[in-house]
GROMACS .gro file of C-alpha atoms in nm:
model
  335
    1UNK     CA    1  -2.030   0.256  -1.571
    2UNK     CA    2  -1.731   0.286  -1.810
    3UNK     CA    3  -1.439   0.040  -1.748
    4UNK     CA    4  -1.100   0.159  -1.895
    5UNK     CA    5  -0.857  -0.102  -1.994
    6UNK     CA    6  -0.485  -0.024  -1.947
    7UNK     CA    7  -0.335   0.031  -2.228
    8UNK     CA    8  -0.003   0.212  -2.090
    9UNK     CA    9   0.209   0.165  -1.838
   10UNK     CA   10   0.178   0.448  -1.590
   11UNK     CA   11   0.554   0.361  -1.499
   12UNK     CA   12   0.660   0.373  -1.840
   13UNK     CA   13   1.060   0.415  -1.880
   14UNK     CA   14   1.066   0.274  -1.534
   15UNK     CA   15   1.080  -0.145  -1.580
   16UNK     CA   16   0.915  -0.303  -1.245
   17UNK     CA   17   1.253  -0.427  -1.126
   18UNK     CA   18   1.347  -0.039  -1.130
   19UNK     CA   19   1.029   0.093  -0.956
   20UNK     CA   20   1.066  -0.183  -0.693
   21UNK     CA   21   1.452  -0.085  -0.666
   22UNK     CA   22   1.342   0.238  -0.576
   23UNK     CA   23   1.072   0.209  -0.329
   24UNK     CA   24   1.233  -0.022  -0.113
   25UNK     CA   25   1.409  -0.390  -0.054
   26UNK     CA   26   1.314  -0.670  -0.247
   27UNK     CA   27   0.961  -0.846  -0.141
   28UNK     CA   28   0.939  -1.253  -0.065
   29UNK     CA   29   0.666  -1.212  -0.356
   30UNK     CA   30   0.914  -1.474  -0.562
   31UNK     CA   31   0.884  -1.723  -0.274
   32UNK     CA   32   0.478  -1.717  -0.256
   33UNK     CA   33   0.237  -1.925  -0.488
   34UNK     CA   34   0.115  -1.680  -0.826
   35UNK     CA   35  -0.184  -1.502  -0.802
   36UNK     CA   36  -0.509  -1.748  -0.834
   37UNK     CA   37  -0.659  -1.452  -1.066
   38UNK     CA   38  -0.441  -1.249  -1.380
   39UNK     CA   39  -0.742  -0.995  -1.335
   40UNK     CA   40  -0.773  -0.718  -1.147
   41UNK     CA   41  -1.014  -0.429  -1.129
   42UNK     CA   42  -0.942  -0.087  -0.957
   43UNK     CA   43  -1.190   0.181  -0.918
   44UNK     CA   44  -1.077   0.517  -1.119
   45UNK     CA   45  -1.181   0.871  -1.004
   46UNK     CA   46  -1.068   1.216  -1.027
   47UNK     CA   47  -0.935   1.211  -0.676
   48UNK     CA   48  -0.597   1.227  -0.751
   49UNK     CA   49  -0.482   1.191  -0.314
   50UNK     CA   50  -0.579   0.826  -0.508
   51UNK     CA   51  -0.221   0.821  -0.664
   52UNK     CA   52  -0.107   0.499  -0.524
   53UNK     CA   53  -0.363   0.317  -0.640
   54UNK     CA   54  -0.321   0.513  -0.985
   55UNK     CA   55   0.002   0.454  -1.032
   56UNK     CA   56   0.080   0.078  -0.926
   57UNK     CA   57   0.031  -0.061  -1.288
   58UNK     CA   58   0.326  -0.202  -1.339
   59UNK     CA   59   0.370  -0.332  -0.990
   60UNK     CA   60   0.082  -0.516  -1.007
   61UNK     CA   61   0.208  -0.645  -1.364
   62UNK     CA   62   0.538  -0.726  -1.123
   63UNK     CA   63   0.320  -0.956  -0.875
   64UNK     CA   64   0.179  -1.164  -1.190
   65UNK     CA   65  -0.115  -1.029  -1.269
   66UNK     CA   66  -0.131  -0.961  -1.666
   67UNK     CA   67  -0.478  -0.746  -1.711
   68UNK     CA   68  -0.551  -0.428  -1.484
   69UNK     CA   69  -0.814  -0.235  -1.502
   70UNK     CA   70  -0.914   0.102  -1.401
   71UNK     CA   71  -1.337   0.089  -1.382
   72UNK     CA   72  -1.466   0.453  -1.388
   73UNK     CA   73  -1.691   0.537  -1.081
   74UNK     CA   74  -1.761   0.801  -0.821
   75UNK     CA   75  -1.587   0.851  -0.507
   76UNK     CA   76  -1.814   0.776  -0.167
   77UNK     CA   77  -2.122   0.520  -0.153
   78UNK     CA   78  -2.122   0.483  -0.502
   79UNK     CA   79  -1.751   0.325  -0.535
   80UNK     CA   80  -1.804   0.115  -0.193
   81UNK     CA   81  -2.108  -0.034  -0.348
   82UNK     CA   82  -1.916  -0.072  -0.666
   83UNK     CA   83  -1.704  -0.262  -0.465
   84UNK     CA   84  -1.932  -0.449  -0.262
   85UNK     CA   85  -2.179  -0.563  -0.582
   86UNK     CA   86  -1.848  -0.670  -0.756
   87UNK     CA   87  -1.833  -0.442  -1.048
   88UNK     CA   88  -1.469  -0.321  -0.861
   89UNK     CA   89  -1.260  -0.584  -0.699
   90UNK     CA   90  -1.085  -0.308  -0.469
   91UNK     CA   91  -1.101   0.045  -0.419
   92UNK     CA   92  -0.874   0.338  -0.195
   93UNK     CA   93  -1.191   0.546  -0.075
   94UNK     CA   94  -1.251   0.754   0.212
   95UNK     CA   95  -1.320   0.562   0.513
   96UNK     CA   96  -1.677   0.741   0.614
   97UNK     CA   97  -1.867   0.600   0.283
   98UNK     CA   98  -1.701   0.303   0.332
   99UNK     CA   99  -1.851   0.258   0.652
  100UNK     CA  100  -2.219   0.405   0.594
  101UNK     CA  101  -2.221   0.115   0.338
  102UNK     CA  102  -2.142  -0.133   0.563
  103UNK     CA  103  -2.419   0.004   0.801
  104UNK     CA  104  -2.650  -0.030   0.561
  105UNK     CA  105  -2.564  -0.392   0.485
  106UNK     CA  106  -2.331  -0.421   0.193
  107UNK     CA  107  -2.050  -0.640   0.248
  108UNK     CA  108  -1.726  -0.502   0.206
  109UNK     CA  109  -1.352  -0.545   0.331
  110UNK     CA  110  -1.163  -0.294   0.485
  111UNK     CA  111  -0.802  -0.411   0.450
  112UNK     CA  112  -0.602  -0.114   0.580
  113UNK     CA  113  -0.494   0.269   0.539
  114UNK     CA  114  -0.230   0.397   0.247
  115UNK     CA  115  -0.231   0.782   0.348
  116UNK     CA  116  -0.415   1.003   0.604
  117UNK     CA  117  -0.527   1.398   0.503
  118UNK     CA  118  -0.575   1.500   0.212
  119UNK     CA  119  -0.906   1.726   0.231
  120UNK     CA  120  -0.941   2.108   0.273
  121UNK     CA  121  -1.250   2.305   0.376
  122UNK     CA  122  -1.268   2.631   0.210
  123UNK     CA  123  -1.498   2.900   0.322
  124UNK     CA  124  -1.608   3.215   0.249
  125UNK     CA  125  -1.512   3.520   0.436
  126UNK     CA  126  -1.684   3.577   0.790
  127UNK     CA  127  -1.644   3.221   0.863
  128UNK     CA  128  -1.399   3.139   1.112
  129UNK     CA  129  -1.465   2.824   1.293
  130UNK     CA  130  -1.650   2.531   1.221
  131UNK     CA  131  -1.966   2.624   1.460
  132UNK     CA  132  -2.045   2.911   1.232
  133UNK     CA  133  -2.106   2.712   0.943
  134UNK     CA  134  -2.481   2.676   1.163
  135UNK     CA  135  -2.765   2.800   0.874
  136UNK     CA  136  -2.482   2.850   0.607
  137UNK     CA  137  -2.489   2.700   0.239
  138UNK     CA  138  -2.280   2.413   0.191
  139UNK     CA  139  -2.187   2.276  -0.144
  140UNK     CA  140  -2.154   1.893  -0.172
  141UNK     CA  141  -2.192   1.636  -0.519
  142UNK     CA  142  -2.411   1.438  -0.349
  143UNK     CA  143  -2.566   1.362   0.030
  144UNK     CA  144  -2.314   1.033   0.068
  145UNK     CA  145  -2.052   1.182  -0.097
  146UNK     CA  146  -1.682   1.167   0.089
  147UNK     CA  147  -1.692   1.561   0.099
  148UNK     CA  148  -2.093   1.518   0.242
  149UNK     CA  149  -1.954   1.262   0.511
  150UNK     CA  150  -1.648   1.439   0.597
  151UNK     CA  151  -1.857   1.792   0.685
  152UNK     CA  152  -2.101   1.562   0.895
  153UNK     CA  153  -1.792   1.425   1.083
  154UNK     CA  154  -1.661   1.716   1.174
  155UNK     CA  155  -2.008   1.901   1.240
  156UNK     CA  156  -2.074   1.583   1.506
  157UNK     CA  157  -1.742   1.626   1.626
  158UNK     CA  158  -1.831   1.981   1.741
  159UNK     CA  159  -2.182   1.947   1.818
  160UNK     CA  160  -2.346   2.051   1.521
  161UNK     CA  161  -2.686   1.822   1.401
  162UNK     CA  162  -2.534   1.839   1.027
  163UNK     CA  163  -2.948   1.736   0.932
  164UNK     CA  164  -3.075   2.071   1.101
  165UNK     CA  165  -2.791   2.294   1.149
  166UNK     CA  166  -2.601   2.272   0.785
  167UNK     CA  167  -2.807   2.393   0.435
  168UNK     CA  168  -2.711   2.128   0.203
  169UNK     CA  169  -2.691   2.269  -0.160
  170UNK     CA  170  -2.643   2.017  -0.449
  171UNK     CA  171  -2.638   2.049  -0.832
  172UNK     CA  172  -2.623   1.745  -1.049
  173UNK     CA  173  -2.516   2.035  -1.323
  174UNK     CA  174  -2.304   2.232  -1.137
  175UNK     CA  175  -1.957   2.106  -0.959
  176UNK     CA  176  -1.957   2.203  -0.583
  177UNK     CA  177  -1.638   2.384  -0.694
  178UNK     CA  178  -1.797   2.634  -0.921
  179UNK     CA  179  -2.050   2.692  -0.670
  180UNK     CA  180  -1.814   2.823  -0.406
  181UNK     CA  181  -1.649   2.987  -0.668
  182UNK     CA  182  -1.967   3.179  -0.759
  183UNK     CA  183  -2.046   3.233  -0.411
  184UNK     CA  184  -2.319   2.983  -0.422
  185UNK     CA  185  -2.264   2.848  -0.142
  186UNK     CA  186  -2.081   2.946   0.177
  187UNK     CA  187  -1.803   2.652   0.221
  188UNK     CA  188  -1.683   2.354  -0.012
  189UNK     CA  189  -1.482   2.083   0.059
  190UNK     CA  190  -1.234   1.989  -0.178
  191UNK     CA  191  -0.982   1.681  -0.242
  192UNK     CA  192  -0.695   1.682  -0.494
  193UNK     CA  193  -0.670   1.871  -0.719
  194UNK     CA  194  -0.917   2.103  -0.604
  195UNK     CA  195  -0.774   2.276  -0.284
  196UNK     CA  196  -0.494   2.366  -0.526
  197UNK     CA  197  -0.692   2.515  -0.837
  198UNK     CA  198  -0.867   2.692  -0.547
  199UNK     CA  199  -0.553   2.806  -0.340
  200UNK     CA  200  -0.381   2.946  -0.709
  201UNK     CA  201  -0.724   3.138  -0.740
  202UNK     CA  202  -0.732   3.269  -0.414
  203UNK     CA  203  -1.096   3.183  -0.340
  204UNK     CA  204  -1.174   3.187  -0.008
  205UNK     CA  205  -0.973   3.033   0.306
  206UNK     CA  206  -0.859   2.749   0.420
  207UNK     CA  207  -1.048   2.695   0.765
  208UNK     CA  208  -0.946   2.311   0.846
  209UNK     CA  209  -0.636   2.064   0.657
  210UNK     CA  210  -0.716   1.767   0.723
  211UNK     CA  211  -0.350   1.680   0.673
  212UNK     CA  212  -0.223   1.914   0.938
  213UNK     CA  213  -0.529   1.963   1.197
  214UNK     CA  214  -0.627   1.776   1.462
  215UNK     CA  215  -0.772   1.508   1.545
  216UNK     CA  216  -0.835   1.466   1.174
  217UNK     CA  217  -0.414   1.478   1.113
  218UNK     CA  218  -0.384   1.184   1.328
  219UNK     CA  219  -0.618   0.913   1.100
  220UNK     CA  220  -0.580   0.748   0.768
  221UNK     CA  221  -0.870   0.897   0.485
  222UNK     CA  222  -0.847   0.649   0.271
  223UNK     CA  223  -0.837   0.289   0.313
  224UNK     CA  224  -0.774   0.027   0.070
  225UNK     CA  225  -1.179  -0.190   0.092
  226UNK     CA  226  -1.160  -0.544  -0.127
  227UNK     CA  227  -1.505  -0.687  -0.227
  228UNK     CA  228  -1.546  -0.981   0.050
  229UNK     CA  229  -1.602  -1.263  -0.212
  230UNK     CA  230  -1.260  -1.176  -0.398
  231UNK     CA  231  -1.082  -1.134  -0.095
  232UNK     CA  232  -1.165  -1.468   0.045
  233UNK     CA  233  -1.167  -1.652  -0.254
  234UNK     CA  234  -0.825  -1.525  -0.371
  235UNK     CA  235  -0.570  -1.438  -0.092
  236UNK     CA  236  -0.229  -1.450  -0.267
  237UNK     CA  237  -0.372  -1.218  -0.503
  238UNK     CA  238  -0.553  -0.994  -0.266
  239UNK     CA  239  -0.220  -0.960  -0.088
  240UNK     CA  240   0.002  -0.897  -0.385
  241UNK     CA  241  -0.265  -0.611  -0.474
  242UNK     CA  242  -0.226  -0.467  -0.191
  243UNK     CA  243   0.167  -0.454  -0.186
  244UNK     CA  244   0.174  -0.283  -0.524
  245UNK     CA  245  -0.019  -0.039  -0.359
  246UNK     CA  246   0.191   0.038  -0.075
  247UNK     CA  247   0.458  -0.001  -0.300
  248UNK     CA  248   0.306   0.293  -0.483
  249UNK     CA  249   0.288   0.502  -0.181
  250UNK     CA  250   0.664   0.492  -0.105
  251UNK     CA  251   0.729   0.575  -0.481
  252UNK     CA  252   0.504   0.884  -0.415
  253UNK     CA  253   0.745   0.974  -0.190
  254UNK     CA  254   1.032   0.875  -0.348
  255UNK     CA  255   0.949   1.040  -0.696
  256UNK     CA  256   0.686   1.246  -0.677
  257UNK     CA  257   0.740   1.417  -1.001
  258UNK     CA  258   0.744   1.115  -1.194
  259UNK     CA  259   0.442   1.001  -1.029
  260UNK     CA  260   0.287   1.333  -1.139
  261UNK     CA  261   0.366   1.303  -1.488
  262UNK     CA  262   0.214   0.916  -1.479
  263UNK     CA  263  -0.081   1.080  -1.365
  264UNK     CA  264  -0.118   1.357  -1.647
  265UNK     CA  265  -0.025   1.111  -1.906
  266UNK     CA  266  -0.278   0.810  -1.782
  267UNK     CA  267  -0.568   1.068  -1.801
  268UNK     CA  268  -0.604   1.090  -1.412
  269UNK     CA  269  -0.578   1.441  -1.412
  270UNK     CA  270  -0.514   1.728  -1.657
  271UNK     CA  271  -0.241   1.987  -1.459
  272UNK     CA  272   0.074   1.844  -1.363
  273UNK     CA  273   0.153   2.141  -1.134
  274UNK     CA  274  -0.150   2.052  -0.920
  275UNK     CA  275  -0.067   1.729  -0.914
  276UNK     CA  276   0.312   1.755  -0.832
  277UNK     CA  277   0.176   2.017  -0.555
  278UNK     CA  278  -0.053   1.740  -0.388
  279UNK     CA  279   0.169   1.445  -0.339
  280UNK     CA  280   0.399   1.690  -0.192
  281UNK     CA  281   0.120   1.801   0.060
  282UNK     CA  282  -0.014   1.465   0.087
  283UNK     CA  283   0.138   1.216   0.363
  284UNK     CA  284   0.176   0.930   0.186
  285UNK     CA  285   0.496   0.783   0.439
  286UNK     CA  286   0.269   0.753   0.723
  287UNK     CA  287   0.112   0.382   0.613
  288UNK     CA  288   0.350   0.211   0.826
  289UNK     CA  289   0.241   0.456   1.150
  290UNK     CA  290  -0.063   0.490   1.154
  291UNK     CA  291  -0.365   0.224   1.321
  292UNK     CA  292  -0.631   0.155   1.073
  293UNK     CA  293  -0.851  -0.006   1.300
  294UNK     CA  294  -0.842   0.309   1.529
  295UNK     CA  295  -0.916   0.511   1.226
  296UNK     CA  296  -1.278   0.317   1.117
  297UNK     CA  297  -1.337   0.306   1.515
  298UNK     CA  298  -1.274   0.717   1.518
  299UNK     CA  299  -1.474   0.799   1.209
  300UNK     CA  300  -1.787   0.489   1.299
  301UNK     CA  301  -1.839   0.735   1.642
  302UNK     CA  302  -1.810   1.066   1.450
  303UNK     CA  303  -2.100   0.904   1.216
  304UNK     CA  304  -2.323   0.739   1.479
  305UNK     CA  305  -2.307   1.035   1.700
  306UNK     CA  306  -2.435   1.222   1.389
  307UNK     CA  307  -2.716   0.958   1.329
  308UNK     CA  308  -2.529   0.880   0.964
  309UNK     CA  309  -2.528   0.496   1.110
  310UNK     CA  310  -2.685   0.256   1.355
  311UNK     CA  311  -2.416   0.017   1.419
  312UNK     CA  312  -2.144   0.072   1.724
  313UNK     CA  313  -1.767   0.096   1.576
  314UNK     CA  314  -1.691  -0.238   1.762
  315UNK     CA  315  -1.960  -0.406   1.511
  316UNK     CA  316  -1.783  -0.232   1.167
  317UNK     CA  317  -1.442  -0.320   1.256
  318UNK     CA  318  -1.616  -0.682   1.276
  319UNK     CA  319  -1.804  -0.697   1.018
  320UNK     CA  320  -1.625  -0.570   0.769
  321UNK     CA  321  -1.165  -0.569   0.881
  322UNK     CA  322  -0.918  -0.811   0.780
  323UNK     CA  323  -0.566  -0.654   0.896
  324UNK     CA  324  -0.371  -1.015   0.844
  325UNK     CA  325  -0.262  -0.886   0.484
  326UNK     CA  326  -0.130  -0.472   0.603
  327UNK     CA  327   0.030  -0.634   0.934
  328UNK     CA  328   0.202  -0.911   0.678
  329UNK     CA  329   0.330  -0.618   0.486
  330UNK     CA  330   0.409  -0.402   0.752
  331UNK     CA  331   0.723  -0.681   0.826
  332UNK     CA  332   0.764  -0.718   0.470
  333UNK     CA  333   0.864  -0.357   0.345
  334UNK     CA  334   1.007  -0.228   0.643
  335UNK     CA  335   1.218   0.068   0.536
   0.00000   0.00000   0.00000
């Protein structure tokens, strides 16, 4: 595993004062104790729905931490294990891998949600609900992928056994992608900035948004997870981290062609349309709406009733929540 160390601001030309300016009030950060770490790890992937987390540099330089690093790893089980084994000290991944971990007894801490939607099942034509995709090819990076775990959410969701019912193609050379795009396979699910290389191609359809569909519309995807041991160990900063975040989000909003650029010039991702097309398309306001707890308790039954994990939702959210620093901030950046 590669770990990438910052060398450039991703808010460059905008000074933290600024970017803090424009996102919202200022925070009581001033009035807490510093950070009891200058160090701070973030998982980097090509998801760019990730943006927040991508482009919070020089907040985080703002809360008084003075090295951030981006650690290269995969989205799914492999970042929440990251996290958990302490190569990552926090990571925004989708909530399903996050929890599967958890279930199978890594120790991880969900902390709370930045955006919901931001995945889009594509399909080839002949397909037109979800039941149909019984005995058809579907392309995934990896069984315990986020794309893997989303499709068996949804499948459970509609009565589909997503062991017996789904054909699970994988490639370790081939992207899932360029599968669908070959006609590999008969459906793909794709996060940013896939669903928009796809849409300007006009492969396939769209059959479900996870941004605009229900009930998937109506919980976070990603949630920001903190490796237990850092979290307890260093609160102030575990906080601060998580405000720069959040902080990020609103700027999303706020600027979203700035934040685009950030991401093309900090090597996140390579087309700046696509990008600037996503955080339009991406809800990135709704942090302050939406129940985080309700979302690992929504996706823990999709998973059990699928057989994915053994434990009851009431046992995750114990296990492995700690809200105290998203209600905190929930107070603190009210808009």
């Amino acid at each position: 595993m590669q770990i990438i160390q910052s060398r450039r601001r991703f808010l460059a030309g905008l000074s933290a004062a600024g970017a803090v300016g424009l996102v919202g009030a200022a925070t009581p950060a001033s009035a807490e104790p510093p950070p009891e770490t200058s160090r701070i790890r973030l998982s980097k992937t090509f998801g760019i729905c990730l943006a927040p987390q991508f482009v919070a540099e020089d907040l985080l330089y703002a809360e008084g931490f003075t090295h951030v690093d981006y650690v290269e790893t995969q989205p799914g089980t492999v970042m929440a294990t990251d996290t958990a084994s302490g190569k990552i000290d926090f990571g925004l991944n989708f909530v399903a891998p996050t929890i599967v971990a958890v279930d199978q007894g890594h120790r991880l801490t969900l902390m709370g949600g930045v955006h919901p939607g931001c995945f889009e099942l594509f399909v080839q034509p002949g397909i037109d609900s979800i039941l149909q995709l019984r005995g058809r090819r579907v392309g995934v990076q990896a069984l315990g992928s986020s794309p893997h775990l989303f499709i068996v959410s949804i499948a459970a969701h509609v009565g589909l056994d997503p062991v017996r019912d789904i054909v699970w193609v994988s490639d370790p050379d081939v992207k899932p992608k360029e599968l669908f795009l070959r006609g590999d396979v008969d459906a793909f699910l794709g996060f940013p900035p896939e669903p928009q290389e796809l849409r300007a191609k006009g492969a396939g359809r769209v059959l479900l948004n996870s941004a605009l569909d229900r009930p998937w519309s109506q919980y976070f995807c990603c949630l920001l997870a903190g490796n237990p041991g850092f979290v307890a160990a260093n609160p102030v900063a575990s906080k601060r981290v998580m405000r720069a975040i959040l902080k990020a989000a609103d700027l999303c909003v706020a600027d979203p062609a700035m934040v685009a650029r950030r991401l093309v010039e900090g090597k996140f991702t390579a087309n700046y349309d696509y990008a600037l097309q996503a955080l339009g398309e991406v809800p990135y306001k709704r942090w302050r709406d939406y129940d985080a707890e309700d979302t690992v308790r929504f996706y823990a039954l999709r998973l059990r009733e699928a057989g994915a994990i053994a434990a009851s939702p009431q046992e995750i959210i114990a296990k492995a929540t700690d809200w105290r620093f998203l209600n905190e901030l929930k107070r603190e950046l009210k808009t």
